[in-house]
CSV table of C-alpha atoms in Angstrom, one decimal:
chain,number,residue,atom,x,y,z
A,1,UNK,CA,0.0,0.0,0.0
A,2,UNK,CA,1.3,3.4,-0.9
A,3,UNK,CA,1.7,6.1,1.7
A,4,UNK,CA,-0.8,9.0,1.0
A,5,UNK,CA,0.6,12.4,0.6
A,6,UNK,CA,-1.1,15.6,1.7
A,7,UNK,CA,-0.2,19.3,1.5
A,8,UNK,CA,0.3,22.0,4.1
A,9,UNK,CA,0.2,25.6,2.9
A,10,UNK,CA,1.0,28.4,5.4
A,11,UNK,CA,0.2,31.2,3.0
A,12,UNK,CA,3.7,32.6,3.2
A,13,UNK,CA,4.2,35.9,1.4
A,14,UNK,CA,6.9,36.5,-1.2
A,15,UNK,CA,9.1,39.6,-1.0
A,16,UNK,CA,7.0,42.5,-2.3
A,17,UNK,CA,3.8,40.5,-2.4
A,18,UNK,CA,0.5,41.8,-1.0
A,19,UNK,CA,-1.1,39.6,1.7
A,20,UNK,CA,-4.3,39.4,-0.3
A,21,UNK,CA,-2.4,37.9,-3.2
A,22,UNK,CA,-0.8,35.4,-1.0
A,23,UNK,CA,-4.2,34.2,0.2
A,24,UNK,CA,-5.6,34.0,-3.4
A,25,UNK,CA,-2.4,32.1,-4.3
A,26,UNK,CA,-3.3,29.6,-1.5
A,27,UNK,CA,-6.7,29.0,-3.0
A,28,UNK,CA,-5.4,28.6,-6.5
A,29,UNK,CA,-2.7,26.3,-5.2
A,30,UNK,CA,-5.3,24.1,-3.5
A,31,UNK,CA,-7.1,23.6,-6.9
A,32,UNK,CA,-3.8,22.5,-8.5
A,33,UNK,CA,-3.0,20.1,-5.6
A,34,UNK,CA,-6.5,18.6,-6.0
A,35,UNK,CA,-5.7,18.0,-9.7
A,36,UNK,CA,-2.4,16.3,-8.7
A,37,UNK,CA,-4.3,13.9,-6.5
A,38,UNK,CA,-3.1,14.8,-3.0
A,39,UNK,CA,-5.3,13.5,-0.2
A,40,UNK,CA,-5.6,16.7,2.0
A,41,UNK,CA,-4.9,20.4,1.8
A,42,UNK,CA,-4.4,22.1,5.2
A,43,UNK,CA,-3.9,25.8,6.1
A,44,UNK,CA,-2.5,27.3,9.3
A,45,UNK,CA,-2.9,30.0,11.9
A,46,UNK,CA,-0.4,32.8,12.6
A,47,UNK,CA,-1.0,36.2,14.1
A,48,UNK,CA,0.9,39.4,13.5
A,49,UNK,CA,3.6,37.7,11.4
A,50,UNK,CA,4.8,39.9,8.4
A,51,UNK,CA,5.7,37.0,6.2
A,52,UNK,CA,2.5,35.0,6.8
A,53,UNK,CA,-0.9,36.0,5.4
A,54,UNK,CA,-2.9,33.1,6.9
A,55,UNK,CA,-4.3,34.3,10.3
A,56,UNK,CA,-7.9,32.9,10.1
A,57,UNK,CA,-7.6,29.2,9.1
A,58,UNK,CA,-11.3,28.3,9.2
A,59,UNK,CA,-12.2,31.3,7.0
A,60,UNK,CA,-9.4,30.3,4.5
A,61,UNK,CA,-10.4,26.7,4.7
A,62,UNK,CA,-14.0,27.7,3.6
A,63,UNK,CA,-12.6,29.5,0.6
A,64,UNK,CA,-10.4,26.5,-0.3
A,65,UNK,CA,-13.3,24.0,0.1
A,66,UNK,CA,-15.6,26.2,-2.0
A,67,UNK,CA,-13.0,26.3,-4.8
A,68,UNK,CA,-12.4,22.6,-4.8
A,69,UNK,CA,-14.6,19.5,-5.0
A,70,UNK,CA,-12.8,16.3,-3.9
A,71,UNK,CA,-9.7,17.0,-1.8
A,72,UNK,CA,-10.1,17.0,1.9
A,73,UNK,CA,-9.6,20.5,3.5
A,74,UNK,CA,-8.5,21.3,7.0
A,75,UNK,CA,-6.4,23.2,9.4
A,76,UNK,CA,-2.9,22.5,10.4
A,77,UNK,CA,-4.0,23.9,12.6
A,78,UNK,CA,-6.4,26.0,14.7
A,79,UNK,CA,-4.5,27.0,17.8
A,80,UNK,CA,-7.0,26.0,20.5
A,81,UNK,CA,-5.5,28.2,23.3
A,82,UNK,CA,-6.4,31.3,21.3
A,83,UNK,CA,-10.1,30.4,21.1
A,84,UNK,CA,-13.1,29.3,23.1
A,85,UNK,CA,-14.0,25.6,22.3
A,86,UNK,CA,-17.6,26.4,21.6
A,87,UNK,CA,-16.6,28.9,18.9
A,88,UNK,CA,-14.2,26.4,17.4
A,89,UNK,CA,-16.9,23.7,17.3
A,90,UNK,CA,-19.3,26.1,15.7
A,91,UNK,CA,-16.9,27.1,13.0
A,92,UNK,CA,-16.1,23.5,12.1
A,93,UNK,CA,-19.8,22.7,12.4
A,94,UNK,CA,-20.4,25.3,9.7
A,95,UNK,CA,-17.6,23.9,7.5
A,96,UNK,CA,-18.8,20.4,8.0
A,97,UNK,CA,-22.3,21.3,7.1
A,98,UNK,CA,-21.3,23.2,4.0
A,99,UNK,CA,-18.8,20.6,2.8
A,100,UNK,CA,-19.9,17.2,4.2
A,101,UNK,CA,-17.2,14.5,4.6
A,102,UNK,CA,-14.4,16.8,3.4
A,103,UNK,CA,-13.3,18.8,6.5
A,104,UNK,CA,-10.5,18.0,8.9
A,105,UNK,CA,-10.2,19.7,12.3
A,106,UNK,CA,-6.5,20.0,13.0
A,107,UNK,CA,-6.0,21.5,16.5
A,108,UNK,CA,-2.7,22.7,18.1
A,109,UNK,CA,-1.6,24.2,21.3
A,110,UNK,CA,0.8,27.0,20.2
A,111,UNK,CA,0.4,30.5,21.4
A,112,UNK,CA,1.2,33.9,19.9
A,113,UNK,CA,4.9,34.5,19.1
A,114,UNK,CA,5.2,37.5,21.4
A,115,UNK,CA,3.7,38.8,24.7
A,116,UNK,CA,2.0,41.6,22.7
A,117,UNK,CA,0.3,39.1,20.4
A,118,UNK,CA,-0.8,37.0,23.4
A,119,UNK,CA,-2.2,40.0,25.2
A,120,UNK,CA,-4.1,41.1,22.0
A,121,UNK,CA,-5.6,37.6,21.7
A,122,UNK,CA,-6.5,37.7,25.4
A,123,UNK,CA,-4.6,34.6,26.3
A,124,UNK,CA,-1.4,33.7,28.2
A,125,UNK,CA,1.0,30.8,28.7
A,126,UNK,CA,-1.3,29.0,31.1
A,127,UNK,CA,-3.8,28.4,28.3
A,128,UNK,CA,-1.4,26.1,26.5
A,129,UNK,CA,-1.3,24.0,29.7
A,130,UNK,CA,-5.1,23.6,29.5
A,131,UNK,CA,-4.9,22.2,25.9
A,132,UNK,CA,-6.1,18.7,26.9
A,133,UNK,CA,-9.2,20.1,28.7
A,134,UNK,CA,-10.0,22.5,25.9
A,135,UNK,CA,-9.6,19.6,23.4
A,136,UNK,CA,-12.0,17.4,25.4
A,137,UNK,CA,-14.5,20.3,25.6
A,138,UNK,CA,-14.3,20.9,21.9
A,139,UNK,CA,-15.1,17.2,21.2
A,140,UNK,CA,-18.0,17.2,23.6
A,141,UNK,CA,-19.6,20.1,21.8
A,142,UNK,CA,-19.8,17.8,18.8
A,143,UNK,CA,-21.1,14.9,20.9
A,144,UNK,CA,-23.7,17.0,22.7
A,145,UNK,CA,-22.3,15.8,26.0
A,146,UNK,CA,-20.6,18.8,27.6
A,147,UNK,CA,-21.7,19.2,31.2
A,148,UNK,CA,-20.4,22.7,32.0
A,149,UNK,CA,-23.1,24.8,30.3
A,150,UNK,CA,-26.5,23.2,30.6
A,151,UNK,CA,-28.9,24.1,27.8
A,152,UNK,CA,-26.1,25.4,25.5
A,153,UNK,CA,-25.6,23.6,22.2
A,154,UNK,CA,-23.0,24.0,19.5
A,155,UNK,CA,-25.2,24.6,16.4
A,156,UNK,CA,-24.6,23.2,13.8
A,157,UNK,CA,-21.7,21.1,15.1
A,158,UNK,CA,-23.7,18.9,17.5
A,159,UNK,CA,-24.2,15.5,16.0
A,160,UNK,CA,-21.7,16.0,13.1
A,161,UNK,CA,-18.6,13.9,12.7
A,162,UNK,CA,-15.7,16.2,11.8
A,163,UNK,CA,-12.4,14.2,12.2
A,164,UNK,CA,-10.1,15.8,14.7
A,165,UNK,CA,-6.3,15.7,14.6
A,166,UNK,CA,-3.8,16.8,17.3
A,167,UNK,CA,-0.7,18.7,16.3
A,168,UNK,CA,2.1,17.6,18.5
A,169,UNK,CA,4.1,20.2,20.4
A,170,UNK,CA,5.7,19.2,23.7
A,171,UNK,CA,3.1,16.8,25.3
A,172,UNK,CA,0.8,16.8,22.2
A,173,UNK,CA,1.6,13.1,21.5
A,174,UNK,CA,0.4,12.1,24.9
A,175,UNK,CA,-2.8,14.1,24.5
A,176,UNK,CA,-3.5,12.6,21.1
A,177,UNK,CA,-3.0,9.1,22.6
A,178,UNK,CA,-5.3,9.8,25.6
A,179,UNK,CA,-8.1,11.1,23.3
A,180,UNK,CA,-7.7,8.4,20.7
A,181,UNK,CA,-7.0,10.9,17.9
A,182,UNK,CA,-4.6,10.9,15.0
A,183,UNK,CA,-1.2,12.5,15.7
A,184,UNK,CA,0.4,15.1,13.4
A,185,UNK,CA,4.0,15.7,14.1
A,186,UNK,CA,6.9,17.5,12.4
A,187,UNK,CA,9.9,15.6,11.2
A,188,UNK,CA,12.2,18.2,13.0
A,189,UNK,CA,15.9,18.3,13.0
A,190,UNK,CA,16.2,15.8,15.8
A,191,UNK,CA,14.9,12.5,14.5
A,192,UNK,CA,15.2,10.8,17.9
A,193,UNK,CA,12.7,13.2,19.4
A,194,UNK,CA,10.2,12.4,16.6
A,195,UNK,CA,10.7,8.6,17.1
A,196,UNK,CA,10.3,8.9,20.9
A,197,UNK,CA,7.1,10.9,20.6
A,198,UNK,CA,5.6,8.5,18.0
A,199,UNK,CA,6.5,5.4,20.1
A,200,UNK,CA,5.0,7.0,23.2
A,201,UNK,CA,1.8,7.8,21.3
A,202,UNK,CA,1.4,4.3,20.0
A,203,UNK,CA,2.1,2.7,23.3
A,204,UNK,CA,-0.4,4.9,25.2
A,205,UNK,CA,-3.1,5.1,22.5
A,206,UNK,CA,-6.7,4.6,23.7
A,207,UNK,CA,-9.2,3.7,20.9
A,208,UNK,CA,-12.0,6.2,20.5
A,209,UNK,CA,-15.2,6.5,18.5
A,210,UNK,CA,-13.2,8.3,15.8
A,211,UNK,CA,-10.0,6.2,15.7
A,212,UNK,CA,-9.7,2.5,16.5
A,213,UNK,CA,-5.9,2.4,16.1
A,214,UNK,CA,-3.0,4.9,16.1
A,215,UNK,CA,-2.6,7.0,13.0
A,216,UNK,CA,0.5,9.1,12.5
A,217,UNK,CA,0.9,12.0,10.0
A,218,UNK,CA,4.5,13.3,9.7
A,219,UNK,CA,4.9,16.8,8.4
A,220,UNK,CA,8.0,17.5,6.3
A,221,UNK,CA,9.4,20.2,4.1
A,222,UNK,CA,10.4,18.7,0.8
A,223,UNK,CA,11.4,19.8,-2.7
A,224,UNK,CA,12.1,17.9,-6.0
A,225,UNK,CA,14.0,19.4,-9.0
A,226,UNK,CA,16.2,18.3,-11.8
A,227,UNK,CA,19.3,18.5,-9.6
A,228,UNK,CA,19.9,18.4,-5.9
A,229,UNK,CA,21.3,21.9,-5.9
A,230,UNK,CA,18.1,23.3,-7.6
A,231,UNK,CA,15.9,21.5,-5.1
A,232,UNK,CA,17.9,22.8,-2.1
A,233,UNK,CA,17.5,26.3,-3.4
A,234,UNK,CA,13.7,25.9,-3.4
A,235,UNK,CA,13.8,25.3,0.3
A,236,UNK,CA,16.4,28.0,1.1
A,237,UNK,CA,14.0,31.0,1.3
A,238,UNK,CA,11.8,29.6,4.1
A,239,UNK,CA,14.9,28.4,6.0
A,240,UNK,CA,16.4,31.9,5.8
A,241,UNK,CA,13.1,33.4,7.0
A,242,UNK,CA,13.4,31.1,10.0
A,243,UNK,CA,16.9,32.4,10.6
A,244,UNK,CA,15.8,36.0,10.3
A,245,UNK,CA,13.0,35.2,12.9
A,246,UNK,CA,15.5,33.7,15.3
A,247,UNK,CA,18.0,36.6,15.0
A,248,UNK,CA,15.7,39.5,14.6
A,249,UNK,CA,12.4,38.4,16.2
A,250,UNK,CA,10.3,38.7,13.0
A,251,UNK,CA,9.4,36.1,10.3
A,252,UNK,CA,9.7,38.1,7.0
A,253,UNK,CA,8.3,37.6,3.5
A,254,UNK,CA,10.3,35.1,1.4
A,255,UNK,CA,13.5,36.4,-0.2
A,256,UNK,CA,14.7,34.8,-3.5
A,257,UNK,CA,17.4,32.2,-3.1
A,258,UNK,CA,19.9,34.2,-5.2
A,259,UNK,CA,19.8,37.1,-2.8
A,260,UNK,CA,20.3,34.9,0.2
A,261,UNK,CA,23.3,33.2,-1.4
A,262,UNK,CA,24.8,36.6,-2.1
A,263,UNK,CA,24.8,37.5,1.6
A,264,UNK,CA,27.7,37.2,3.9
A,265,UNK,CA,26.4,35.4,6.9
A,266,UNK,CA,27.5,35.8,10.4
A,267,UNK,CA,28.6,32.8,12.3
A,268,UNK,CA,25.3,32.7,14.2
A,269,UNK,CA,23.2,33.1,11.0
A,270,UNK,CA,25.2,30.3,9.3
A,271,UNK,CA,24.6,28.0,12.3
A,272,UNK,CA,20.9,28.7,12.5
A,273,UNK,CA,20.6,28.2,8.7
A,274,UNK,CA,22.3,24.8,9.0
A,275,UNK,CA,19.9,23.9,11.8
A,276,UNK,CA,16.8,25.1,9.8
A,277,UNK,CA,17.8,22.9,6.8
A,278,UNK,CA,18.6,19.7,8.7
A,279,UNK,CA,15.0,18.5,8.6
A,280,UNK,CA,14.4,19.5,5.0
A,281,UNK,CA,14.3,16.8,2.3
A,282,UNK,CA,15.4,17.8,-1.2
A,283,UNK,CA,16.9,16.4,-4.4
A,284,UNK,CA,16.0,14.6,-7.5
A,285,UNK,CA,12.8,12.5,-7.6
A,286,UNK,CA,14.9,9.3,-6.8
A,287,UNK,CA,16.7,11.0,-4.0
A,288,UNK,CA,13.6,12.4,-2.4
A,289,UNK,CA,11.7,9.1,-2.7
A,290,UNK,CA,14.6,7.4,-0.9
A,291,UNK,CA,14.7,10.0,1.9
A,292,UNK,CA,11.0,10.1,2.4
A,293,UNK,CA,10.9,6.3,2.3
A,294,UNK,CA,13.5,6.2,5.0
A,295,UNK,CA,11.5,8.7,7.1
A,296,UNK,CA,8.4,6.5,6.7
A,297,UNK,CA,10.3,3.3,7.6
A,298,UNK,CA,11.8,4.9,10.7
A,299,UNK,CA,8.7,6.6,12.0
A,300,UNK,CA,6.1,4.1,10.7
A,301,UNK,CA,4.2,7.1,9.4
A,302,UNK,CA,0.7,6.4,7.9
A,303,UNK,CA,0.7,9.6,5.9
A,304,UNK,CA,3.1,12.5,5.0
A,305,UNK,CA,2.0,16.2,5.1
A,306,UNK,CA,4.4,18.0,2.8
A,307,UNK,CA,5.1,21.7,2.6
A,308,UNK,CA,7.2,23.8,0.3
A,309,UNK,CA,7.2,27.6,0.3
A,310,UNK,CA,9.4,29.4,-2.2
A,311,UNK,CA,9.1,32.6,-4.4
A,312,UNK,CA,9.3,30.6,-7.6
A,313,UNK,CA,5.7,29.5,-8.1
A,314,UNK,CA,6.4,27.5,-11.3
A,315,UNK,CA,9.2,25.5,-9.6
A,316,UNK,CA,7.0,25.0,-6.6
A,317,UNK,CA,4.2,23.5,-8.8
A,318,UNK,CA,6.7,21.3,-10.6
A,319,UNK,CA,8.1,20.0,-7.4
A,320,UNK,CA,4.6,19.0,-6.1
A,321,UNK,CA,3.8,17.5,-9.4
A,322,UNK,CA,6.9,15.3,-9.1
A,323,UNK,CA,6.1,14.5,-5.5
A,324,UNK,CA,2.6,13.4,-6.4
A,325,UNK,CA,4.2,10.8,-8.8
A,326,UNK,CA,6.3,9.2,-6.1
A,327,UNK,CA,5.4,5.8,-4.8
A,328,UNK,CA,6.2,5.4,-1.1
A,329,UNK,CA,5.4,2.0,0.3
A,330,UNK,CA,4.1,1.6,3.8
A,331,UNK,CA,6.4,-0.3,6.1
A,332,UNK,CA,5.8,-4.0,6.5
A,333,UNK,CA,3.7,-4.9,9.6
A,334,UNK,CA,5.7,-6.1,12.5
């Protein structure tokens, strides 16, 4: 059985690009990914980030779902500490009602990047610690079993089955296991951390009405091109934006790879860039197939959630076209 591939689009802006164009680009990109045969298309939530246009994932997911017809659409994810569970359930209830059997509810526990953002959202660090309770309440609004607010119902969510996914940060793997939900986890630059989290999740998994057995989605940044050098360049802009964020406190719009290569990096910038690129997968189709196959074999992933953000839209499309053609076999049982 082949491992299914899905797409994560964070609506990253290119240098000089208007945020509105970045959002329209996401919708067009989803249509193209549906044509390529990917299983899901997920969007994300970021607040007050200059380089990211996607701040309202359920709104953007509605636009994507309306512009497509078959691909599953979801969030990777809605950051539950920023929202009341009732409102989250209502939003996904609307999505699930408008687009039956096509919506995925990916939920994470990240907070705003700065104190100012967290204050603007009306939430603090303690809310991340309440993620498990907030997740349970969100699920109960769909079930109609929440006990805290007698007589209150999440319309139109109550009674709907919108699949929930837990994005793993810190203890996210344990929370996903306790609630019997699929786990979404980034490949990261420390493979051993990924493997420990996945092992912990599988060992502690408790079957639920949604999920009878563990299900692991591994998120990875990947690029395919004619040469390994060309593929690596496709991933360089996002890696550099990460470096800029770590050194200057702000994630900027994507800079073309040629401009980044022309820079003289400080020792600190060079170190951070190397770290940012360690978890990326790039190369020719054969090289990427081997690397992703190894990732699947080591992690036992049931699905891969692939991302690539680069200023060169044509090269990005070609990379995903080639990715869609890869055949990644699931690891043998036992």
